[in-house]
Amino acid sequence: MPTVSVDKEDLYERLGHQYTTEAFDQLCFDYGLELDEDTTEEVNEAIKRGLPTERSQLKIEIPANRYDLLCIEGIARALRIFLKKDTPPDYKLVLPSGGEERLLTVTVSPEVAQIRPYFAGAILRNIKFTQRSYASFIDLQDKLHQNLARRRTLVAIGTHDLDTLRPPFRYQAQPPKDIKFIPLNKNTANTAEELMTLYEADRHLSRYLPIIKESPVYPIIYDSCDQVLSMPPIINSEHSKITLNTRNVFIDTTATDETKLAIVINMIALIFSEYCEEPFTVEPVRVVYPNGVTTITPSISPRSTTAHKSYINACTGLNLSSSEICTLLQRMSLLARASPNSDDELLLQIPPTRPDILHECDIMEDAAIAYGFNNLPKTFPSTNTVAQPLAISKLSDLVRVEWAMAGWIEVLPLILCSHEENFEWMERVDDGTQAVKIANPKTLEFQVVRTSLVPGLLKTIRENRSHALPIRVFETSDVVFKDKSLERQARNVRHAAAVWCNKTAGFEIVHGLLNRIMQMLEIPRIPAGDKSMETGYYLLETDDPTFFPGRAATIYYRAPAVKGASTPTNIKHHSRSASASDTKIGVLGILHPSVLQNFEIGYPCSALEFTLEPFKKEINTVWTAQR
Amino acid sequence: MEAVQQHILNVLEADAAIRDTRLLILPGDTVPAKSQDTQLVIQGALNSLLSKDMVSYTIQEEITHVLTAEGTQIAKEGSHEARVWAALPVKGDGTPLSKKDLQTIVGDDAAKVGQGRAFKNGWIGKDGDGLVKLITTIDDITQRELQEIESTGALKAGDKALAELRKRKLAVQKKFLWFTVHKGANFSTALEKLETDLTVEMLASGAWKTASYKKYNFDAEGAPTNGGALHPLLKVREEFRNIFLEMGFTEMPTSNFVESGFWNFDALFVPQQHPARDLQDTFYLSDPSTSLDPPSDLYEKVSTIHTVGGYGSTGYRAPFSKAESTKLLLRTHTTARSANLLYQIANQPGGFRPTKMFSIDRVFRNETMDATHLAEFHQVEGVVADRSLTLGDLIGFMQTFFSKMGIKDLRFKPAYNPYTEPSLEIFAFHPALNKWVEIGNSGMFRPEMLEPLGLPKDVRVHGWGLSLERPTMIRYGINNIRTLVGHKVSIESVEKSAAVRF
């Protein structure tokens, strides 16, 4: 959420009331703003100590969709209306003397289509800036650039002293070497090509260069004497820059997104129109597109829409009359009146400063805010349902409790880890088919989503060197594997894992832990070579570089046959091998010394890890959305 | 130890009482037990005897003085001034010593301090550029006094002299304990061996009937248990799960960390230009990087609501691309899953039925980490979907939900969230911090999200969420999240974390 810093004295003067910090905090809370900070104490302290200081500021967090509140002018207006000290302003477009004929015209060239196709302009006539309103005007542009305009990628704003320019204007796109002008705050003319190199060192402007850098043509705005106004979205020209003495401001906005263009030009022009000699008036601009289409910008007419008393009451749980609702909405700057045709219908005029209103639900919310969320009747939904835990959660909890009762400590390492931890350090090879990889991590700690719980357990042991031996830690949590068959190309698998660390490796300890949980799950152990048992688990020695040779085993599970399927053959094999239908569910073994070395562990360790998925018990469904 | 006990009993038998344990000569020693260490040995023996009521004793306290390291050195080698004096030749007998040479002989510190005092005492004087003795014998009072303190712990010269030595950091005060001993109720000179425990042999032989037992120290810790422990964060998770289950909620299947831009954002009516979708905030995947297509009819509806609106909404009227929708990412909230489940509920055989669902599972944010933020955390989420729910229902429900955790004082602030309208931030009064703190977010899902999923128009859906870590950190008084989650957590802290009882 954006934070706006406003001058405290100015704001209270605009609101016509000196608030205590607590009272203003409450007002903000009720309206949906958040008072982050009041710098008064800091400022007073500085004054007492004779230090230079700015005036007291209120730092106010505003909702991210309320662009009309990004400056003191907007906040003060909204709150005055909310406090019923004002009514919403009636913004007007005023044609120049001489009428429509004399409108300032901006002609858009076809080439801009490849880089920044949309243009809108507006003129503020006979404006009077003060030091602080001027600063606010600049600041609002910056706030809009950063937020709604997504760092100037979607929309860029330029403001000019109109009296230094000769209309009509042209918005076109040219190869950078053909553009040359004196940019803002410089005194020599440079080509656009040179400027792009020059600004690479500029901390502020360098961020915007990539928006047009690779384009064969750059957007550029000229007046009728070929004087450059600006090269959006990078820089304005020095020639037309506005000052405190500027009386007539021309605002140019260029965009790749037409909707946001309209929002931005409305915000900047309408909010600052309050400083015009005739407040709340804006002189429009004619924009002529290459296909002959002509638009008049800004388009400030309120949007007519309807809302319904029944809907607002049903959503809020209130029982308000149409006129009560209209009064509430007026406090939120929405002009509403009861429809002459229907008792239920309300006719609304959504002001051009409120593009956040998309749907009737936004109107309903505004009514509820004006009524006061904390004044609403508190009821309890009558929705009658039966509780239902997930099968995998119940199974996981069973393992957790059994292992904790067996004397093991549950730990909680992170799910994201480095590629090394998940593969190289475990002496495992990444064949590219298993781990999900992150494209944009901020640190190398987070390169992959883990495919095994053991690295996290080993890191935990490494960080707990001072703990008395033996260390026995476990975790039951999800790992993630790639899965091309699924919409999201990956699936979570619930694993259980444990690591024992002591002066002796203790294979039999983790082995015992496996036996214990199988006993609790009523999974019998299948003796060597037995093919007849219907279900159970067994271990087979395995070669696995993660583990010490001869001290590693794969855990196999034989799931009970689905009823109706063929029964297993009753033949005993003497060779130790897995039946084709049995599945590998995990591994256990003494960790290889090189793995221990990789994780900087000086004591022998044994590890156990297996999937819990086959042991999930289907819960009799009362109701569940699971397919 | 037993010899000491026996000796004490013998002396008591002979003298009826021991007025001052400092006068005792312990077995094997030839001098009285004057040091504090021996007195503590005696106290150990007395405690043993006391536990059998064989003696009673009172603790006597005396303030004594002991020497500092510097004081000990002076007691042994003489004061700095005496050492300076000793180093110099008598006047007229030998070459006067330069200051530099004096420093070499007695050391920098002694030369500096000693010269001043020696001059003041009239012991030494200047002779040309060098120093000489003025008198042939001196009385090194400092050394004498310190030696007296070293042997007796006191100084006859009195408190003033002691205070001076303390000021010079040569001696410090020390508490000295000694004891006065009397016979106890069970006094006897026969020191009986006491049993510490009841054993199987005693049961078999019947010896338990006649044996004497050592008193049990009920103030000591018992033996540590050897069970395991569950992690504190997951203990809090269990409490939250229980609250949801008590309130009739179904647990949502949330086993999919990987989501597509479509389910994580688009389906929730989060515009494709929203800052949350930046690389700065969300972990995107490089491998695999693209999801399969979402259900095509749904995709059509969702893309329409974003670009041109519908269902009574203007929509965002912003560009919308399939490439953005099919980007794979690590889910930033479990609400991605809720959207998917609401879609299933809307389209289940027989159509929509009311539901209450919850989940507590991990979510991921590509944030810069600090004391309270990690790149992954647990989101607690609740969803209630029914016809004709009201905002009052949501607020009333939150009151009940949080009161089950003992949080009664709530207030609600209007907020903005792309997929809920109204959106309410939940604040609770924190008595310890004496202020309102934000504890969660809630709201009613927007029709632009619900209707494309196929939910009937009159179905309203409440959703709320909070992190599991924050209430857990408050519960256990933890300031740094790394001491709660991750591999740096100490195993001992897991073993010691108390049960969670909201």
XYZ file of N, CA, C and O in Angstrom, chain A residues 94-176:
332
model
N -13.920 23.128 -19.829
C -14.225 24.455 -20.361
C -13.464 24.652 -21.666
O -12.237 24.545 -21.710
N -14.211 24.943 -22.718
C -13.584 25.137 -24.031
C -12.865 26.479 -24.054
O -13.235 27.405 -23.324
N -11.838 26.570 -24.863
C -11.156 27.871 -24.959
C -12.095 28.897 -25.581
O -13.063 28.529 -26.256
N -11.803 30.184 -25.336
C -12.651 31.199 -25.962
C -12.486 31.026 -27.466
O -11.385 30.843 -27.963
N -13.577 31.038 -28.159
C -13.515 30.717 -29.589
C -14.033 29.317 -29.818
O -14.213 28.882 -30.953
N -14.272 28.585 -28.757
C -14.956 27.303 -28.872
C -14.113 26.180 -29.380
O -12.879 26.240 -29.418
N -14.834 25.145 -29.781
C -14.209 23.882 -30.150
C -13.140 24.047 -31.228
O -12.142 23.351 -31.243
N -13.361 25.018 -32.103
C -12.407 25.289 -33.179
C -11.000 25.519 -32.648
O -10.017 25.131 -33.255
N -10.962 26.176 -31.472
C -9.676 26.629 -30.944
C -9.008 25.619 -30.012
O -8.025 25.925 -29.382
N -9.600 24.430 -29.910
C -8.998 23.405 -29.039
C -7.561 23.147 -29.465
O -7.268 23.080 -30.659
N -6.697 22.955 -28.471
C -5.323 22.560 -28.766
C -5.351 21.161 -29.367
O -6.017 20.269 -28.834
N -4.648 20.991 -30.463
C -4.697 19.700 -31.148
C -3.348 18.996 -31.058
O -2.295 19.624 -31.209
N -3.410 17.701 -30.788
C -2.208 16.871 -30.816
C -2.430 15.800 -31.869
O -3.406 15.049 -31.793
N -1.549 15.756 -32.848
C -1.694 14.763 -33.914
C -0.761 13.599 -33.634
O 0.431 13.787 -33.388
N -1.325 12.409 -33.663
C -0.552 11.205 -33.365
C -0.095 10.572 -34.674
O -0.897 10.354 -35.565
N 1.220 10.305 -34.783
C 1.764 9.691 -36.001
C 1.642 8.174 -35.941
O 1.638 7.600 -34.847
N 1.583 7.522 -37.121
C 1.382 6.061 -37.140
C 2.501 5.293 -36.452
O 2.256 4.251 -35.854
N 3.766 5.806 -36.474
C 4.896 5.021 -35.948
C 4.793 4.769 -34.450
O 5.408 3.838 -33.935
N 4.048 5.603 -33.703
C 4.005 5.414 -32.256
C 3.322 4.090 -31.894
O 3.507 3.586 -30.790
N 2.562 3.557 -32.857
C 1.867 2.294 -32.602
C 2.837 1.201 -32.174
O 2.491 0.323 -31.391
N 4.091 1.261 -32.658
C 5.024 0.190 -32.318
C 5.619 0.337 -30.917
O 6.228 -0.584 -30.421
N 5.465 1.506 -30.290
C 6.164 1.664 -29.021
C 5.257 2.152 -27.881
O 5.298 1.623 -26.771
N 4.388 3.138 -28.127
C 3.592 3.736 -27.057
C 2.385 4.379 -27.699
O 2.348 5.585 -27.901
N 1.363 3.602 -28.007
C 0.354 4.053 -28.972
C -0.617 5.141 -28.498
O -1.176 5.830 -29.336
N -0.846 5.287 -27.181
C -1.964 6.153 -26.771
C -1.504 7.491 -26.217
O -0.475 7.588 -25.556
N -2.321 8.521 -26.481
C -2.001 9.875 -26.015
C -3.243 10.527 -25.412
O -4.357 10.364 -25.898
N -3.032 11.274 -24.331
C -4.094 12.133 -23.803
C -3.453 13.393 -23.266
O -2.314 13.372 -22.795
N -4.169 14.503 -23.351
C -3.635 15.755 -22.835
C -4.711 16.545 -22.121
O -5.910 16.223 -22.205
N -4.294 17.550 -21.363
C -5.236 18.430 -20.677
C -4.512 19.731 -20.374
O -3.287 19.767 -20.303
N -5.307 20.807 -20.206
C -4.709 22.114 -19.890
C -5.335 22.666 -18.620
O -6.565 22.647 -18.462
N -4.491 23.101 -17.687
C -4.970 23.803 -16.498
C -4.691 25.281 -16.708
O -3.545 25.697 -16.836
N -5.781 26.073 -16.793
C -5.649 27.493 -17.117
C -5.605 28.348 -15.850
O -6.333 28.089 -14.897
N -4.761 29.365 -15.901
C -4.685 30.362 -14.829
C -4.536 29.731 -13.458
O -5.258 30.026 -12.507
N -3.605 28.832 -13.410
C -3.355 28.131 -12.146
C -2.400 28.963 -11.305
O -1.627 29.780 -11.840
N -2.478 28.827 -9.979
C -1.540 29.517 -9.094
C -0.947 28.496 -8.138
O -1.651 27.930 -7.318
N 0.346 28.286 -8.330
C 1.022 27.342 -7.436
C 1.605 28.066 -6.231
O 1.992 29.225 -6.326
N 1.675 27.373 -5.119
C 2.517 27.803 -4.005
C 3.663 26.805 -3.958
O 3.611 25.768 -4.621
N 4.653 27.116 -3.122
C 5.775 26.199 -2.977
C 5.268 24.779 -2.693
O 5.697 23.811 -3.313
N 4.309 24.684 -1.751
C 3.884 23.349 -1.322
C 2.951 22.680 -2.324
O 3.015 21.475 -2.521
N 2.078 23.449 -2.967
C 1.185 22.811 -3.940
C 1.978 22.382 -5.175
O 1.687 21.368 -5.795
N 3.007 23.169 -5.494
C 3.889 22.801 -6.618
C 4.584 21.469 -6.315
O 4.596 20.553 -7.137
N 5.117 21.369 -5.083
C 5.786 20.123 -4.682
C 4.812 18.952 -4.712
O 5.153 17.847 -5.140
N 3.589 19.197 -4.289
C 2.572 18.145 -4.274
C 2.240 17.685 -5.700
O 2.039 16.501 -5.962
N 2.198 18.664 -6.642
C 1.909 18.381 -8.050
C 2.985 17.444 -8.624
O 2.671 16.464 -9.302
N 4.244 17.744 -8.300
C 5.355 16.911 -8.775
C 5.270 15.526 -8.116
O 5.447 14.491 -8.762
N 4.964 15.547 -6.814
C 4.930 14.293 -6.066
C 3.814 13.366 -6.549
O 3.992 12.154 -6.642
N 2.649 13.943 -6.870
C 1.544 13.109 -7.356
C 1.942 12.417 -8.657
O 1.643 11.231 -8.869
N 2.633 13.159 -9.549
C 3.086 12.540 -10.800
C 3.976 11.339 -10.506
O 3.837 10.276 -11.106
N 4.871 11.522 -9.537
C 5.788 10.445 -9.199
C 5.034 9.245 -8.619
O 5.293 8.102 -8.986
N 4.066 9.537 -7.739
C 3.292 8.456 -7.128
C 2.515 7.673 -8.193
O 2.460 6.444 -8.177
N 1.894 8.417 -9.132
C 1.143 7.749 -10.202
C 2.088 6.930 -11.084
O 1.771 5.814 -11.479
N 3.257 7.504 -11.367
C 4.255 6.773 -12.164
C 4.618 5.450 -11.496
O 4.718 4.421 -12.142
N 4.832 5.507 -10.199
C 5.297 4.312 -9.494
C 4.204 3.263 -9.347
O 4.456 2.075 -9.487
N 2.986 3.704 -9.016
C 1.917 2.758 -8.692
C 1.148 2.304 -9.921
O 1.470 1.304 -10.526
N 0.136 3.095 -10.252
C -0.764 2.739 -11.342
C -0.022 2.528 -12.663
O -0.324 1.618 -13.425
N 0.994 3.378 -12.917
C 1.685 3.334 -14.211
C 2.800 2.300 -14.238
O 3.513 2.190 -15.237
N 2.924 1.535 -13.144
C 3.920 0.478 -13.068
C 5.284 0.990 -13.515
O 5.865 0.515 -14.493
N 5.780 1.967 -12.788
C 7.106 2.546 -13.056
C 7.237 3.017 -14.517
O 8.198 2.697 -15.200
N 6.216 3.773 -14.924
C 6.153 4.427 -16.248
C 6.022 3.459 -17.426
O 6.004 3.910 -18.574
N 5.944 2.149 -17.168
C 5.827 1.247 -18.313
C 4.468 1.417 -18.989
O 4.378 1.385 -20.215
N 3.405 1.610 -18.183
C 2.061 1.666 -18.756
C 1.679 3.084 -19.148
O 1.081 3.290 -20.188
N 2.020 4.058 -18.310
C 1.676 5.456 -18.583
C 2.846 6.333 -18.133
O 3.508 6.006 -17.157
N 3.083 7.424 -18.882
C 4.070 8.402 -18.430
C 3.457 9.790 -18.551
O 2.673 10.061 -19.466
N 3.807 10.644 -17.589
C 3.220 11.984 -17.524
C 4.308 13.019 -17.775
O 5.415 12.906 -17.252
N 3.976 14.055 -18.556
C 4.871 15.206 -18.682
C 4.057 16.467 -18.447
O 2.891 16.542 -18.843
N 4.647 17.466 -17.776
C 3.913 18.719 -17.558
C 4.744 19.867 -18.098
O 5.969 19.866 -17.977
N 4.066 20.844 -18.722
C 4.779 21.906 -19.444
C 4.147 23.265 -19.208
O 2.942 23.364 -18.984
N 5.004 24.296 -19.297
C 4.510 25.676 -19.286
C 4.003 25.963 -20.695
O 4.791 26.154 -21.630
N 2.690 25.987 -20.837
C 2.080 26.087 -22.170
C 2.483 27.388 -22.872
O 2.587 27.443 -24.095
N 2.730 28.439 -22.068
C 3.046 29.742 -22.649
C 4.415 29.763 -23.339
O 4.740 30.720 -24.037
N 5.225 28.714 -23.165
C 6.517 28.648 -23.852
C 6.413 27.877 -25.166
O 7.413 27.698 -25.861
N 5.211 27.373 -25.464
C 5.057 26.468 -26.612
C 4.078 27.043 -27.633
O 3.245 27.892 -27.293
N 4.206 26.524 -28.857
C 3.295 26.957 -29.920
C 2.511 25.766 -30.472
O 3.052 24.953 -31.206
N 1.249 25.682 -30.082
C 0.425 24.594 -30.621
C 0.241 24.811 -32.113
O 0.430 25.949 -32.575
N -0.251 23.820 -32.860
C -0.575 22.462 -32.382
C 0.672 21.603 -32.173
O 1.737 21.979 -32.620
N 0.454 20.487 -31.481
C 1.562 19.586 -31.160
C 1.479 18.305 -31.981
O 0.444 17.959 -32.530
N 2.637 17.624 -32.052
C 2.680 16.338 -32.752
C 3.267 15.288 -31.816
O 4.277 15.531 -31.151
N 2.586 14.143 -31.736
C 3.145 13.017 -30.975
C 3.606 11.997 -31.990
O 2.819 11.467 -32.759
N 4.913 11.761 -32.072
C 5.409 10.830 -33.073
C 6.512 9.938 -32.526
O 6.852 10.037 -31.337
N 7.029 9.053 -33.341
C 8.127 8.176 -32.921
C 9.211 8.252 -33.970
O 8.936 8.165 -35.172
N 10.471 8.435 -33.500
C 11.585 8.614 -34.436
C 12.772 7.774 -34.005
O 12.929 7.489 -32.821
N 13.659 7.456 -34.951
C 14.914 6.795 -34.552
C 15.664 7.708 -33.589
O 15.682 8.927 -33.779
N 16.281 7.134 -32.552
C 16.899 7.955 -31.502
C 17.962 8.927 -32.007
O 18.133 9.994 -31.438
